[in-house]
Amino acid sequence: MEIRPVPYDHPDAVDLDRLVQREYARRYDDEGDITPLDPGMFEPPNGLYLLAYEDGRPLATGGWRAQDTNPEGYADGDAEIKRMFVVAEARGRGLARRILAALEADARAAGRTRMVLETGIKQPEALALYASCGYRPVTKFGLYRMYEDSRCMAKPLVAAGDEVGAPSGAGSWVHSS
């Protein structure tokens, strides 16, 4: 297993994005996530996009993008998780947890102070994962903040007394196992 950075518009990332969009559409009976995303949003140091590969096949994905105070309810220092997804046959192997940890480390190293995410009630696996990783419900933000099915969660990236942007080794987060 190898986790490595790719551009958001990399062909493997595009293929997995199509799969996650189908999953959203199936679960929510709609067109999928309509949040506007651009490859530039995931370029370091303002973001990162990761894919997990096994034997050359992409199995999981996730990214973060910088957010600061804006009318959609974000706060200065936020890093927003986007497109966390694991293909069905690779679920239950800890891939999402590994990608999430790498994204948190990278966002922390980039000086972000809080990781935020939006998911929905029809994704109980996601809700359970995030809760088990220390994410807690927060006031809704983002495009789906007015939707009843939406759930927003956050986790501090900096503990009291820690220095923002302190070296975390995140620059070497390409992992193999």
Coordinates of C-alpha atoms in Angstrom, one line a residue, residues 100-169:
L100 CA -7.1 11.3 7.3
A101 CA -4.0 11.2 9.5
A102 CA -1.8 12.2 6.7
L103 CA -4.1 15.1 5.7
E104 CA -4.2 16.3 9.3
A105 CA -0.4 16.2 9.6
D106 CA 0.0 18.1 6.4
A107 CA -2.6 20.7 7.3
R108 CA -1.0 21.2 10.7
A109 CA 2.5 21.6 9.1
A110 CA 1.0 24.2 6.7
G111 CA -0.1 26.3 9.7
R112 CA -3.8 25.3 9.7
T113 CA -5.4 25.2 13.2
R114 CA -8.6 23.3 12.7
M115 CA -9.7 20.5 10.4
V116 CA -13.3 20.7 9.4
L117 CA -15.6 18.6 7.3
E118 CA -19.2 18.2 6.1
T119 CA -20.8 14.9 5.6
G120 CA -24.4 13.6 5.8
I121 CA -26.6 11.4 7.9
K122 CA -26.8 8.8 5.1
Q123 CA -23.0 8.2 5.5
P124 CA -22.9 6.5 8.9
E125 CA -19.5 5.0 8.2
A126 CA -18.1 8.4 7.7
L127 CA -19.7 9.8 10.8
A128 CA -18.4 6.9 12.9
L129 CA -14.9 7.2 11.4
Y130 CA -14.6 11.0 12.1
A131 CA -16.0 10.6 15.7
S132 CA -13.5 7.8 16.4
C133 CA -10.7 10.1 15.2
G134 CA -11.7 13.0 17.5
Y135 CA -14.0 15.0 15.4
R136 CA -17.0 16.7 17.1
P137 CA -20.1 18.4 15.8
V138 CA -19.8 22.1 15.2
T139 CA -22.1 24.9 13.9
K140 CA -22.8 24.1 10.2
F141 CA -20.7 25.8 7.5
G142 CA -20.2 25.5 3.8
L143 CA -22.5 24.9 0.8
Y144 CA -24.7 22.4 2.6
R145 CA -25.1 24.3 5.9
M146 CA -28.8 24.8 5.4
Y147 CA -29.6 21.1 4.6
E148 CA -31.2 19.1 7.4
D149 CA -29.2 15.9 6.4
S150 CA -25.9 17.7 6.6
R151 CA -23.5 17.2 9.6
C152 CA -20.5 19.4 10.2
M153 CA -17.6 18.3 12.4
A154 CA -14.2 19.7 13.4
K155 CA -11.0 18.8 15.2
P156 CA -8.4 21.1 16.5
L157 CA -5.0 20.6 14.8
V158 CA -3.0 22.5 17.4
A159 CA -3.1 21.6 21.1
A160 CA -2.9 24.3 23.8
G161 CA 0.7 25.4 24.0
D162 CA 1.7 23.9 20.6
E163 CA 3.2 26.1 18.0
V164 CA 1.3 26.6 14.7
G165 CA 3.3 25.3 11.7
A166 CA 5.7 23.4 13.9
P167 CA 7.6 20.7 11.9
S168 CA 5.6 17.5 12.0
G169 CA 7.4 15.5 9.4

